[in-house]
Amino acid sequence: MIAKRPHIRSSVRRPDSEQLILLSLVSFASTVIITRLFLELTGYPQLGNSELHIAHVLWGGLLLFIAALLPLIFLNQWVFTLTAIFGGVGVGLFIDEVGKFITQTNNYFYPPAAPIIYGFFLLTVLVYFQIRRNPRTTSPRVRMYYALHTMAEVLDNDLDANEERTLTTDLTWVAQQVQDPQLAQMARAILEYIQSDQTVVVDRQPTVFERVKYTVLKFLDGLFTKRITRIVLVVMLGIMSLAAIVEVVYLLVFRFGLNIHIPIPLFLTLGEYSAQFHIRWFLYRVALQAAIGILSLIGLVLIFRGDEKHGLFWAQVSLIISLTGLNLIVFYIDQFSAVINTFYQFAIVLLISSYRRRFLVNQSKDRPLISLEKSHPD
């Protein structure tokens, strides 16, 4: 007698979703930056003739279509890597011309275009951090999905030792779950095959890139001790705080026309303030800039005094205000001159995240700066 079981339609997150989204995110950001830089350096050339203009939005749409077709046609795991790259590049080429889509005059340089692109990028970053922060759910069904995902390496004769351990761990865990005897029986059958002599485990030698990556990460892991990491963090927050305060002074002096000479560091995103922008946005920018300078200064002082928990909190608050509020205004006024400052702030975010993970959450000085092995739920 065949027992009827209810359909299960709940989604299962891919075990490599974090890496794929990061790859797509990097492809997206790189495409926008490279495209803008290329057009600026070459004088904004056009592909076409007196009648036709083949804009790069068309190439973006083509890549997005290819990215959508690939996983519909092929089952191989490498397809998802190509999909992430093509999707990121396609979105970058597409959204780079958003100014033409939202204006009657097809204005590529429409001021709100830059903050729209940045806002879209920021939403993608938030999705990435949300996936990175939330642990994957663990259930017999989910772990069997993970096991079957890894089984693709067996079919491709590409199962290495790490993947074999991951696969064995998943199958062993599912086989021990008595609440789902059908899945447990399936897991035991597959596990028996994996542990037999029929399974070929590839002795994969690291590539040159992997060896260089391992060497660099090992060096950084030894270099960035807790003390060194804290010093670097304090210095970076100090630069950020000083830059914010100096920029506030500069903006006020520039706005009110005081005849005072102030040297402007290269890392500031000052741009050219124009009278076309309403005074309200100018005041918003000054207020946010001042708040960021004060909060980041409070954070670095607390970290320097040893109160790392509260110091990191206020540093993160200042970064959140800057990344989600101030930068939208700066991109609107200064356009893409704000890119360098934005990357600098994201670097501080990653450093804070690494510091918290290594030295506060785990209370260990020996935790690696970057994990060199593939992570997988136990």
Tab-separated table of C-alpha atoms in Angstrom:
chain	number	residue	atom	x	y	z
A	1	MET	CA	0.000	0.000	0.000
A	2	ILE	CA	1.353	3.405	-0.989
A	3	ALA	CA	0.909	5.989	1.738
A	4	LYS	CA	-0.041	9.465	0.600
A	5	ARG	CA	2.218	12.236	1.807
A	6	PRO	CA	1.382	15.934	1.563
A	7	HIS	CA	3.273	18.037	-0.950
A	8	ILE	CA	5.997	20.209	0.521
A	9	ARG	CA	6.492	23.497	-1.283
A	10	SER	CA	8.596	25.417	1.206
A	11	SER	CA	11.736	26.878	-0.332
A	12	VAL	CA	15.219	25.573	0.414
A	13	ARG	CA	18.165	27.924	0.315
A	14	ARG	CA	21.107	26.874	-1.802
A	15	PRO	CA	24.183	25.985	0.269
A	16	ASP	CA	26.292	28.272	-1.938
A	17	SER	CA	23.768	31.124	-2.156
A	18	GLU	CA	25.997	33.505	-0.190
A	19	GLN	CA	28.907	33.092	-2.609
A	20	LEU	CA	26.677	33.394	-5.678
A	21	ILE	CA	25.024	36.604	-4.488
A	22	LEU	CA	28.415	38.073	-3.614
A	23	LEU	CA	29.690	37.179	-7.088
A	24	SER	CA	26.655	38.801	-8.677
A	25	LEU	CA	27.042	41.852	-6.448
A	26	VAL	CA	30.708	42.313	-7.357
A	27	SER	CA	29.896	41.861	-11.051
A	28	PHE	CA	27.133	44.454	-10.807
A	29	ALA	CA	29.231	47.093	-9.025
A	30	SER	CA	32.290	46.503	-11.211
A	31	THR	CA	30.249	46.806	-14.387
A	32	VAL	CA	28.746	50.173	-13.437
A	33	ILE	CA	32.108	51.601	-12.351
A	34	ILE	CA	34.020	50.286	-15.380
A	35	THR	CA	31.293	51.431	-17.779
A	36	ARG	CA	31.192	54.954	-16.352
A	37	LEU	CA	34.988	55.168	-16.285
A	38	PHE	CA	35.327	53.876	-19.849
A	39	LEU	CA	32.749	56.317	-21.187
A	40	GLU	CA	34.371	59.210	-19.327
A	41	LEU	CA	37.850	58.393	-20.653
A	42	THR	CA	36.698	57.828	-24.238
A	43	GLY	CA	34.404	60.831	-24.517
A	44	TYR	CA	31.144	58.865	-24.461
A	45	PRO	CA	31.339	57.176	-27.874
A	46	GLN	CA	28.243	55.739	-29.511
A	47	LEU	CA	27.888	52.429	-31.295
A	48	GLY	CA	25.732	52.948	-34.366
A	49	ASN	CA	25.217	55.460	-37.144
A	50	SER	CA	23.243	58.617	-37.836
A	51	GLU	CA	19.991	56.735	-37.351
A	52	LEU	CA	20.741	53.914	-34.910
A	53	HIS	CA	22.251	53.975	-31.434
A	54	ILE	CA	22.955	50.596	-29.855
A	55	ALA	CA	22.998	51.527	-26.180
A	56	HIS	CA	24.699	49.288	-23.643
A	57	VAL	CA	21.334	48.706	-21.992
A	58	LEU	CA	20.648	46.300	-24.874
A	59	TRP	CA	23.737	44.262	-24.046
A	60	GLY	CA	22.623	44.257	-20.434
A	61	GLY	CA	19.220	42.933	-21.416
A	62	LEU	CA	20.846	40.243	-23.559
A	63	LEU	CA	23.045	39.083	-20.669
A	64	LEU	CA	20.053	39.054	-18.314
A	65	PHE	CA	18.142	36.905	-20.794
A	66	ILE	CA	21.087	34.505	-21.085
A	67	ALA	CA	21.360	34.388	-17.288
A	68	ALA	CA	17.676	33.471	-17.084
A	69	LEU	CA	17.959	30.762	-19.760
A	70	LEU	CA	21.061	28.965	-18.476
A	71	PRO	CA	19.542	27.410	-15.298
A	72	LEU	CA	16.406	26.545	-17.274
A	73	ILE	CA	18.423	24.496	-19.761
A	74	PHE	CA	21.360	23.025	-17.846
A	75	LEU	CA	21.599	21.167	-14.527
A	76	ASN	CA	25.349	21.493	-13.964
A	77	GLN	CA	26.526	23.364	-10.883
A	78	TRP	CA	28.872	25.624	-12.859
A	79	VAL	CA	25.832	27.076	-14.615
A	80	PHE	CA	24.886	28.982	-11.468
A	81	THR	CA	28.295	30.651	-11.388
A	82	LEU	CA	27.818	31.855	-14.950
A	83	THR	CA	24.277	32.931	-14.098
A	84	ALA	CA	25.537	35.020	-11.176
A	85	ILE	CA	28.196	36.696	-13.335
A	86	PHE	CA	25.969	37.307	-16.358
A	87	GLY	CA	23.136	38.495	-14.134
A	88	GLY	CA	25.376	40.942	-12.273
A	89	VAL	CA	26.949	42.330	-15.441
A	90	GLY	CA	23.561	42.503	-17.150
A	91	VAL	CA	21.955	44.417	-14.293
A	92	GLY	CA	24.938	46.768	-14.186
A	93	LEU	CA	24.691	47.592	-17.897
A	94	PHE	CA	20.920	47.896	-17.651
A	95	ILE	CA	20.617	50.132	-14.608
A	96	ASP	CA	23.542	52.324	-15.658
A	97	GLU	CA	21.206	53.925	-18.193
A	98	VAL	CA	18.359	54.468	-15.743
A	99	GLY	CA	18.579	58.226	-16.354
A	100	LYS	CA	17.367	57.667	-19.909
A	101	PHE	CA	14.397	55.608	-18.726
A	102	ILE	CA	12.950	58.133	-16.286
A	103	THR	CA	13.341	61.372	-18.241
A	104	GLN	CA	11.512	62.706	-21.269
A	105	THR	CA	14.800	63.891	-22.770
A	106	ASN	CA	16.640	60.556	-22.309
A	107	ASN	CA	19.137	62.301	-20.032
A	108	TYR	CA	21.940	59.862	-19.180
A	109	PHE	CA	23.382	62.419	-16.734
A	110	TYR	CA	20.123	63.039	-14.868
A	111	PRO	CA	21.250	63.758	-11.249
A	112	PRO	CA	18.875	61.285	-9.506
A	113	ALA	CA	20.255	58.442	-11.657
A	114	ALA	CA	23.352	58.000	-9.481
A	115	PRO	CA	21.452	57.663	-6.165
A	116	ILE	CA	18.980	55.289	-7.835
A	117	ILE	CA	21.850	53.049	-8.958
A	118	TYR	CA	23.466	53.280	-5.527
A	119	GLY	CA	20.163	52.551	-3.793
A	120	PHE	CA	19.654	49.443	-5.904
A	121	PHE	CA	23.201	48.334	-5.114
A	122	LEU	CA	22.621	48.979	-1.414
A	123	LEU	CA	19.468	46.847	-1.402
A	124	THR	CA	21.445	43.993	-2.938
A	125	VAL	CA	24.135	44.406	-0.280
A	126	LEU	CA	21.472	44.236	2.436
A	127	VAL	CA	20.144	41.003	0.914
A	128	TYR	CA	23.668	39.583	0.949
A	129	PHE	CA	24.264	40.484	4.595
A	130	GLN	CA	20.840	39.134	5.544
A	131	ILE	CA	21.653	35.775	3.968
A	132	ARG	CA	25.131	35.805	5.456
A	133	ARG	CA	23.843	36.549	8.957
A	134	ASN	CA	20.886	34.169	9.107
A	135	PRO	CA	21.863	30.506	9.559
A	136	ARG	CA	20.424	27.986	7.169
A	137	THR	CA	17.549	25.957	8.551
A	138	THR	CA	18.304	22.364	9.422
A	139	SER	CA	15.802	19.576	8.862
A	140	PRO	CA	16.000	16.100	7.312
A	141	ARG	CA	14.498	17.447	4.093
A	142	VAL	CA	16.904	20.398	3.878
A	143	ARG	CA	19.953	18.298	4.678
A	144	MET	CA	18.916	15.776	2.037
A	145	TYR	CA	18.693	18.654	-0.440
A	146	TYR	CA	22.266	19.575	0.494
A	147	ALA	CA	23.395	15.978	0.078
A	148	LEU	CA	21.788	15.662	-3.347
A	149	HIS	CA	23.360	18.983	-4.296
A	150	THR	CA	26.797	17.580	-3.455
A	151	MET	CA	25.989	14.330	-5.272
A	152	ALA	CA	26.345	16.278	-8.515
A	153	GLU	CA	30.101	16.203	-7.884
A	154	VAL	CA	29.933	12.399	-7.803
A	155	LEU	CA	28.179	12.365	-11.172
A	156	ASP	CA	30.850	14.662	-12.618
A	157	ASN	CA	33.714	12.582	-11.140
A	158	ASP	CA	34.801	15.708	-9.286
A	159	LEU	CA	34.216	14.797	-5.635
A	160	ASP	CA	37.161	15.898	-3.503
A	161	ALA	CA	37.952	15.014	0.109
A	162	ASN	CA	36.226	18.070	1.618
A	163	GLU	CA	33.075	17.468	-0.403
A	164	GLU	CA	33.103	13.802	0.586
A	165	ARG	CA	33.234	14.757	4.275
A	166	THR	CA	30.401	17.231	3.796
A	167	LEU	CA	28.302	14.676	1.939
A	168	THR	CA	28.970	11.972	4.525
A	169	THR	CA	28.089	14.335	7.372
A	170	ASP	CA	24.778	15.304	5.776
A	171	LEU	CA	23.774	11.743	4.954
A	172	THR	CA	24.770	10.433	8.385
A	173	TRP	CA	22.721	13.139	10.087
A	174	VAL	CA	19.629	12.441	7.968
A	175	ALA	CA	19.997	8.673	8.461
A	176	GLN	CA	19.772	9.170	12.227
A	177	GLN	CA	16.506	11.148	12.128
A	178	VAL	CA	13.714	8.812	13.230
A	179	GLN	CA	10.937	11.355	12.619
A	180	ASP	CA	11.267	10.853	8.858
A	181	PRO	CA	11.983	7.153	8.213
A	182	GLN	CA	11.640	7.441	4.415
A	183	LEU	CA	14.366	10.060	4.143
A	184	ALA	CA	16.466	8.184	6.686
A	185	GLN	CA	16.264	5.034	4.584
A	186	MET	CA	17.191	6.955	1.437
A	187	ALA	CA	20.141	8.557	3.224
A	188	ARG	CA	21.417	5.188	4.450
A	189	ALA	CA	21.260	3.757	0.933
A	190	ILE	CA	23.213	6.668	-0.564
A	191	LEU	CA	25.642	6.676	2.354
A	192	GLU	CA	26.367	3.003	1.808
A	193	TYR	CA	27.314	3.743	-1.785
A	194	ILE	CA	29.438	6.769	-0.859
A	195	GLN	CA	31.382	4.728	1.695
A	196	SER	CA	31.953	1.875	-0.742
A	197	ASP	CA	34.877	1.423	-3.094
A	198	GLN	CA	32.707	2.524	-6.012
A	199	THR	CA	33.014	6.202	-5.093
A	200	VAL	CA	35.977	7.959	-6.653
A	201	VAL	CA	37.476	10.769	-4.593
A	202	VAL	CA	39.576	13.187	-6.616
A	203	ASP	CA	42.923	14.252	-5.223
A	204	ARG	CA	42.479	17.826	-6.336
A	205	GLN	CA	45.638	19.889	-6.280
A	206	PRO	CA	45.208	23.593	-5.536
A	207	THR	CA	45.589	25.926	-8.476
A	208	VAL	CA	48.118	28.745	-8.550
A	209	PHE	CA	45.355	31.194	-7.644
A	210	GLU	CA	44.248	29.049	-4.701
A	211	ARG	CA	47.814	28.716	-3.416
A	212	VAL	CA	48.363	32.460	-3.644
A	213	LYS	CA	45.022	33.079	-1.955
A	214	TYR	CA	45.854	30.670	0.868
A	215	THR	CA	49.284	32.243	1.372
A	216	VAL	CA	47.880	35.771	1.465
A	217	LEU	CA	45.057	34.869	3.844
A	218	LYS	CA	47.421	32.986	6.129
A	219	PHE	CA	49.730	36.007	6.205
A	220	LEU	CA	46.848	38.376	6.953
A	221	ASP	CA	45.550	36.023	9.629
A	222	GLY	CA	48.886	36.183	11.420
A	223	LEU	CA	49.268	39.919	10.882
A	224	PHE	CA	45.829	41.066	12.026
A	225	THR	CA	45.931	40.145	15.681
A	226	LYS	CA	43.375	41.675	18.011
A	227	ARG	CA	45.671	44.568	18.885
A	228	ILE	CA	46.610	45.342	15.273
A	229	THR	CA	43.012	45.027	14.083
A	230	ARG	CA	41.837	47.410	16.779
A	231	ILE	CA	44.534	49.945	15.862
A	232	VAL	CA	43.584	49.768	12.177
A	233	LEU	CA	39.917	50.141	13.078
A	234	VAL	CA	40.584	53.172	15.286
A	235	VAL	CA	42.707	54.802	12.572
A	236	MET	CA	40.077	54.211	9.876
A	237	LEU	CA	37.326	55.579	12.107
A	238	GLY	CA	39.541	58.546	12.923
A	239	ILE	CA	40.028	59.319	9.239
A	240	MET	CA	36.298	58.976	8.657
A	241	SER	CA	35.473	61.267	11.593
A	242	LEU	CA	38.057	63.870	10.594
A	243	ALA	CA	36.895	63.779	6.979
A	244	ALA	CA	33.280	64.310	8.025
A	245	ILE	CA	34.084	67.243	10.318
A	246	VAL	CA	36.403	68.919	7.792
A	247	GLU	CA	33.807	68.481	5.072
A	248	VAL	CA	31.135	70.101	7.249
A	249	VAL	CA	33.401	73.107	7.792
A	250	TYR	CA	34.228	73.258	4.097
A	251	LEU	CA	30.596	73.059	3.029
A	252	LEU	CA	29.557	75.807	5.424
A	253	VAL	CA	32.432	78.030	4.324
A	254	PHE	CA	31.732	77.322	0.665
A	255	ARG	CA	28.016	77.915	1.041
A	256	PHE	CA	28.271	81.201	2.895
A	257	GLY	CA	31.206	82.471	0.873
A	258	LEU	CA	33.660	83.101	3.694
A	259	ASN	CA	37.133	83.933	2.454
A	260	ILE	CA	38.945	81.177	4.336
A	261	HIS	CA	41.426	78.813	2.740
A	262	ILE	CA	40.961	75.204	3.851
A	263	PRO	CA	43.104	72.399	2.394
A	264	ILE	CA	40.862	69.601	1.159
A	265	PRO	CA	42.134	66.020	1.434
A	266	LEU	CA	41.790	63.822	-1.633
A	267	PHE	CA	39.593	61.272	0.115
A	268	LEU	CA	36.720	63.733	0.557
A	269	THR	CA	33.829	63.614	-1.881
A	270	LEU	CA	33.156	67.309	-2.115
A	271	GLY	CA	32.229	67.738	-5.754
A	272	GLU	CA	30.999	71.093	-6.938
A	273	TYR	CA	28.093	72.479	-4.998
A	274	SER	CA	25.627	74.077	-7.385
A	275	ALA	CA	22.905	76.612	-6.719
A	276	GLN	CA	20.408	74.370	-8.484
A	277	PHE	CA	20.226	72.144	-5.414
A	278	HIS	CA	17.788	73.313	-2.810
A	279	ILE	CA	19.146	74.675	0.458
A	280	ARG	CA	17.148	71.998	2.270
A	281	TRP	CA	19.251	69.206	0.765
A	282	PHE	CA	22.371	71.149	1.608
A	283	LEU	CA	21.296	71.399	5.250
A	284	TYR	CA	20.413	67.694	5.311
A	285	ARG	CA	23.886	66.887	4.045
A	286	VAL	CA	25.599	69.108	6.600
A	287	ALA	CA	23.499	67.712	9.466
A	288	LEU	CA	24.138	64.096	8.499
A	289	GLN	CA	27.827	64.774	7.936
A	290	ALA	CA	28.122	66.351	11.381
A	291	ALA	CA	26.263	63.469	13.030
A	292	ILE	CA	28.514	60.930	11.316
A	293	GLY	CA	31.637	62.783	12.400
A	294	ILE	CA	30.497	62.961	16.026
A	295	LEU	CA	29.234	59.367	16.249
A	296	SER	CA	32.317	57.869	14.609
A	297	LEU	CA	34.478	59.938	16.967
A	298	ILE	CA	32.525	58.588	19.954
A	299	GLY	CA	32.961	55.065	18.615
A	300	LEU	CA	36.712	55.295	18.161
A	301	VAL	CA	37.186	56.881	21.615
A	302	LEU	CA	35.214	54.074	23.267
A	303	ILE	CA	37.137	51.416	21.336
A	304	PHE	CA	40.430	53.083	22.241
A	305	ARG	CA	39.426	53.069	25.929
A	306	GLY	CA	38.568	49.367	25.797
A	307	ASP	CA	34.762	49.600	25.674
A	308	GLU	CA	34.617	47.695	22.404
A	309	LYS	CA	30.973	46.673	22.587
A	310	HIS	CA	29.596	50.213	22.790
A	311	GLY	CA	32.343	51.619	20.575
A	312	LEU	CA	31.525	49.248	17.733
A	313	PHE	CA	27.833	49.988	18.196
A	314	TRP	CA	28.245	53.745	17.692
A	315	ALA	CA	30.675	53.187	14.840
A	316	GLN	CA	28.098	51.002	13.113
A	317	VAL	CA	25.376	53.595	13.711
A	318	SER	CA	27.512	56.249	12.016
A	319	LEU	CA	28.192	53.914	9.080
A	320	ILE	CA	24.515	53.050	8.698
A	321	ILE	CA	23.597	56.746	8.627
A	322	SER	CA	26.303	57.403	6.066
A	323	LEU	CA	25.632	54.439	3.785
A	324	THR	CA	21.837	54.640	3.810
A	325	GLY	CA	21.264	58.371	4.193
A	326	LEU	CA	24.155	60.686	3.476
A	327	ASN	CA	25.510	58.796	0.481
A	328	LEU	CA	22.187	59.058	-1.342
A	329	ILE	CA	22.423	62.850	-1.084
A	330	VAL	CA	26.120	62.861	-1.994
A	331	PHE	CA	25.505	60.700	-5.060
A	332	TYR	CA	22.736	63.104	-6.077
A	333	ILE	CA	24.930	66.197	-5.731
A	334	ASP	CA	28.410	64.881	-6.537
A	335	GLN	CA	27.367	61.934	-8.714
A	336	PHE	CA	29.902	59.091	-8.923
A	337	SER	CA	32.717	60.970	-7.207
A	338	ALA	CA	31.307	59.431	-4.013
A	339	VAL	CA	32.290	55.890	-5.040
A	340	ILE	CA	35.716	55.880	-3.356
A	341	ASN	CA	34.311	57.129	-0.062
A	342	THR	CA	31.558	54.508	-0.229
A	343	PHE	CA	34.053	51.680	-0.712
A	344	TYR	CA	36.065	53.036	2.214
A	345	GLN	CA	32.989	52.886	4.437
A	346	PHE	CA	32.160	49.352	3.317
A	347	ALA	CA	35.739	48.372	4.193
A	348	ILE	CA	35.149	49.623	7.742
A	349	VAL	CA	31.883	47.659	7.897
A	350	LEU	CA	33.694	44.460	6.912
A	351	LEU	CA	36.485	45.153	9.397
A	352	ILE	CA	33.986	45.683	12.223
A	353	SER	CA	32.168	42.492	11.258
A	354	SER	CA	35.442	40.554	11.236
A	355	TYR	CA	36.544	42.048	14.568
A	356	ARG	CA	33.251	41.219	16.231
A	357	ARG	CA	33.245	37.668	14.867
A	358	ARG	CA	36.862	36.903	15.773
A	359	PHE	CA	37.376	38.640	19.081
A	360	LEU	CA	34.006	39.369	20.683
A	361	VAL	CA	31.437	36.753	19.688
A	362	ASN	CA	33.850	33.835	19.870
A	363	GLN	CA	36.164	35.369	22.492
A	364	SER	CA	39.137	33.856	20.715
A	365	LYS	CA	42.351	35.336	19.367
A	366	ASP	CA	42.988	32.289	17.227
A	367	ARG	CA	39.902	32.391	15.022
A	368	PRO	CA	40.942	32.844	11.370
A	369	LEU	CA	40.471	36.226	9.761
A	370	ILE	CA	38.807	34.521	6.795
A	371	SER	CA	37.716	30.918	6.808
A	372	LEU	CA	39.813	28.921	4.366
A	373	GLU	CA	37.427	25.991	4.229
A	374	LYS	CA	33.927	25.690	2.864
A	375	SER	CA	31.357	26.353	5.543
A	376	HIS	CA	28.455	23.993	5.992
A	377	PRO	CA	25.840	23.526	8.709
A	378	ASP	CA	26.454	20.716	11.157
